[in-house]
Amino acid sequence: MGFKPVRHASGQSRVQCICDDCGREEVVCADFQNRNGFAKQAVPKLQKIGWAYVSRRLRCLSCEAKRKANHMKDKVETVVEKPDAPKEPSRAQKREIILWLGEAYDAAKGCYVAGETDHTVAETLNVMPGWVVNIREEFFGPDGSNEDLAALKQDIAAQITAVEAFQKDLQARLLQIGSDLGGMKALRDRLAKIEQAVGPRVMKRVS
Ligand SMILES: [Zn+2]
């Protein structure tokens, strides 16, 4: 890879330039009698068509574009990366978390008291939520739910019972309506029969 002197059919000396990344080839005119000089002659010609020769590595137009893009990405990622956030809580932080969990967590019920979660504790103490999770799991109990959730569950159960009762009532009423309707239709049919039996004239006189 890199530069390789070749002699053209015409007898002219040329340099075959090979991309070190993808192997793409380009041939440019250069005098390779001078062993050290031909790369120097070839490089400016290559640069004109977008190639690059950086740290003794030759890259074609597209490989150079890729390298630049990656370089930019690395730069951006380096900037975005946070300064070393502590991975572990200090002893003082651990004690604080344990103390706070003693208030916020109901060990007997195995859940947080109303309004508290791993996140609220972490926020109050200004620590990583993951630390609270670990200490809570180890010394207190499962996250499971909290009292709010338990209350919500009860609430929903009560609502389901109420809606079920309403549904039953509706079904009973529908049955009633059905039977009322049946009765009215039967009456209508009986009237129609009477009408037929009596005949149109009599009916007119009656009305
Ligand atoms: Zn290439």
Coordinates of C-alpha atoms and ligand atoms in Angstrom, one line a residue:
M1 CA 0.0 0.0 0.0
G2 CA 1.0 3.6 -0.3
F3 CA 3.1 4.4 -3.3
K4 CA 4.4 2.1 -6.0
P5 CA 6.4 3.2 -9.0
V6 CA 5.1 1.9 -12.3
R7 CA 6.3 2.5 -15.9
H8 CA 3.5 3.4 -18.3
A9 CA 3.4 1.8 -21.8
S10 CA 4.5 5.2 -23.1
G11 CA 7.7 4.9 -21.1
Q12 CA 6.6 7.7 -18.7
S13 CA 7.3 7.1 -15.1
R14 CA 4.3 7.1 -12.9
V15 CA 3.3 6.4 -9.3
Q16 CA 0.6 4.0 -8.3
C17 CA -1.1 5.4 -5.2
I18 CA -3.1 2.9 -3.1
C19 CA -5.5 4.0 -0.3
D20 CA -4.3 2.5 3.0
D21 CA -7.8 2.1 4.2
C22 CA -9.8 0.6 1.2
G23 CA -7.1 -0.2 -1.4
R24 CA -8.5 2.1 -4.0
E25 CA -5.9 3.0 -6.6
E26 CA -5.0 6.1 -8.5
V27 CA -2.1 6.6 -10.9
V28 CA -0.3 9.9 -11.2
C29 CA 2.6 11.1 -13.2
A30 CA 5.8 11.4 -11.1
D31 CA 9.4 10.9 -11.7
F32 CA 10.4 7.9 -9.6
Q33 CA 14.1 8.0 -10.6
N34 CA 14.4 9.9 -7.4
R35 CA 13.5 7.2 -4.8
N36 CA 12.6 9.5 -2.0
G37 CA 11.1 12.2 -4.1
F38 CA 8.2 10.5 -5.9
A39 CA 5.8 10.6 -3.0
K40 CA 6.5 14.3 -2.6
Q41 CA 5.6 14.8 -6.2
A42 CA 2.5 12.6 -6.0
V43 CA 1.0 13.9 -2.8
P44 CA 0.1 17.4 -4.1
K45 CA -1.5 15.8 -7.2
L46 CA -3.5 13.5 -5.0
Q47 CA -4.5 16.3 -2.6
K48 CA -6.0 18.1 -5.6
I49 CA -8.5 15.2 -6.0
G50 CA -9.2 15.0 -2.3
W51 CA -6.8 12.4 -1.1
A52 CA -4.8 12.9 2.1
Y53 CA -1.4 11.8 3.4
V54 CA -1.4 12.1 7.1
S55 CA 1.1 10.4 9.5
R56 CA 2.5 8.3 6.6
R57 CA -1.0 7.0 5.8
L58 CA -2.5 7.5 2.4
R59 CA -6.3 7.8 2.2
C60 CA -8.6 8.2 -0.8
L61 CA -11.3 10.9 -0.9
S62 CA -14.0 8.8 0.8
C63 CA -11.8 7.2 3.4
E64 CA -10.5 10.7 4.3
A65 CA -14.0 12.0 4.7
K66 CA -14.9 9.0 6.9
R67 CA -11.8 9.6 9.1
K68 CA -12.7 13.3 9.5
A69 CA -16.3 12.4 10.4
N70 CA -15.1 9.9 13.0
H71 CA -12.6 12.4 14.4
M72 CA -15.4 15.0 14.8
K73 CA -17.6 12.4 16.5
D74 CA -14.9 11.5 19.0
K75 CA -14.4 15.1 19.7
V76 CA -18.1 15.6 20.4
E77 CA -18.3 12.5 22.6
T78 CA -15.4 13.7 24.6
V79 CA -17.0 17.0 25.2
V80 CA -20.4 15.4 26.2
E81 CA -18.9 12.9 28.5
K82 CA -19.5 14.0 32.1
P83 CA -16.7 14.7 34.5
D84 CA -16.1 11.6 36.6
A85 CA -19.3 11.2 38.6
P86 CA -18.6 9.2 41.7
K87 CA -19.6 5.6 41.3
E88 CA -20.1 4.8 45.0
P89 CA -21.7 6.8 47.8
S90 CA -19.4 8.0 50.5
R91 CA -19.8 6.6 54.0
A92 CA -21.6 9.8 55.1
Q93 CA -23.9 9.5 52.1
K94 CA -24.7 5.9 52.9
R95 CA -25.5 6.8 56.5
E96 CA -27.8 9.6 55.3
I97 CA -29.6 7.3 52.8
I98 CA -30.1 4.7 55.5
L99 CA -31.4 7.3 58.0
W100 CA -33.7 8.8 55.4
L101 CA -35.0 5.4 54.3
G102 CA -35.8 4.7 58.0
E103 CA -38.4 7.4 57.7
A104 CA -39.5 7.0 54.1
Y105 CA -39.8 3.2 54.0
D106 CA -42.2 1.1 56.0
A107 CA -40.3 -2.1 56.6
A108 CA -43.3 -3.8 58.2
K109 CA -45.4 -3.3 55.2
G110 CA -42.5 -3.7 52.8
C111 CA -43.2 -0.5 50.9
Y112 CA -42.5 3.2 50.8
V113 CA -44.8 5.4 52.8
A114 CA -47.2 7.7 50.9
G115 CA -45.5 10.1 48.5
E116 CA -42.0 8.6 48.8
T117 CA -40.0 6.6 46.2
D118 CA -36.4 5.9 45.4
H119 CA -36.4 9.0 43.3
T120 CA -37.8 11.4 46.0
V121 CA -35.2 10.1 48.5
A122 CA -32.4 10.5 46.0
E123 CA -33.6 14.0 45.1
T124 CA -33.9 15.1 48.7
L125 CA -30.4 13.9 49.6
N126 CA -29.0 14.9 46.2
V127 CA -27.5 11.5 45.5
M128 CA -27.7 9.0 42.7
P129 CA -31.1 7.1 42.6
G130 CA -29.1 3.9 42.0
W131 CA -27.5 4.2 45.4
V132 CA -30.9 4.5 47.1
V133 CA -32.1 1.5 45.2
N134 CA -29.1 -0.6 46.3
I135 CA -29.3 0.4 50.0
R136 CA -33.1 0.0 50.1
E137 CA -32.8 -3.5 48.6
E138 CA -30.1 -4.5 51.0
F139 CA -31.3 -3.1 54.3
F140 CA -35.0 -2.4 53.9
G141 CA -37.1 -4.3 51.3
P142 CA -38.5 -4.4 47.8
D143 CA -39.7 -1.3 46.0
G144 CA -43.0 -3.1 45.2
S145 CA -45.3 -0.2 45.7
N146 CA -46.0 2.5 48.2
E147 CA -49.0 3.4 50.2
D148 CA -50.3 5.6 47.5
L149 CA -50.3 2.7 45.1
A150 CA -52.0 0.5 47.6
A151 CA -54.7 3.1 48.1
L152 CA -55.1 3.5 44.4
K153 CA -55.5 -0.2 44.0
Q154 CA -58.3 -0.2 46.6
D155 CA -59.9 2.7 44.8
I156 CA -59.9 0.9 41.5
A157 CA -61.3 -2.3 43.1
A158 CA -64.2 -0.2 44.6
Q159 CA -64.9 1.4 41.2
I160 CA -65.0 -2.0 39.5
T161 CA -67.5 -3.2 42.0
A162 CA -69.7 -0.1 41.4
V163 CA -69.5 -0.4 37.7
E164 CA -70.4 -4.1 37.9
A165 CA -73.4 -3.3 40.0
F166 CA -74.5 -0.7 37.5
Q167 CA -74.1 -3.2 34.6
K168 CA -76.3 -5.7 36.5
D169 CA -78.9 -3.1 37.0
L170 CA -78.8 -2.1 33.3
Q171 CA -79.2 -5.7 32.3
A172 CA -82.3 -6.1 34.5
R173 CA -83.8 -2.9 33.0
L174 CA -83.1 -4.1 29.5
L175 CA -84.9 -7.3 30.3
Q176 CA -87.8 -5.3 31.7
I177 CA -87.9 -3.1 28.6
G178 CA -87.8 -6.2 26.4
S179 CA -90.8 -7.7 28.2
D180 CA -92.7 -4.4 28.1
L181 CA -92.1 -4.2 24.4
G182 CA -93.2 -7.8 23.9
G183 CA -96.5 -6.9 25.8
M184 CA -97.1 -3.8 23.7
K185 CA -96.5 -5.7 20.5
A186 CA -98.9 -8.4 21.5
L187 CA -101.5 -5.7 22.3
R188 CA -101.0 -4.2 18.9
D189 CA -101.4 -7.5 17.2
R190 CA -104.7 -8.2 19.1
L191 CA -106.0 -4.7 18.1
A192 CA -105.1 -5.5 14.4
K193 CA -107.1 -8.7 14.6
I194 CA -110.1 -7.0 16.1
E195 CA -109.9 -4.3 13.4
Q196 CA -110.0 -7.0 10.7
A197 CA -112.9 -8.8 12.4
V198 CA -115.0 -5.7 12.8
G199 CA -114.3 -4.4 9.3
P200 CA -113.4 -0.9 8.1
R201 CA -116.8 0.7 8.1
V202 CA -117.6 0.0 11.7
M203 CA -114.2 1.2 12.7
K204 CA -114.8 4.5 10.8
R205 CA -118.0 5.0 12.7
V206 CA -116.4 4.3 16.0
S207 CA -113.6 6.8 15.4
Ligands
ZN1 ZN -10.0 4.6 0.5

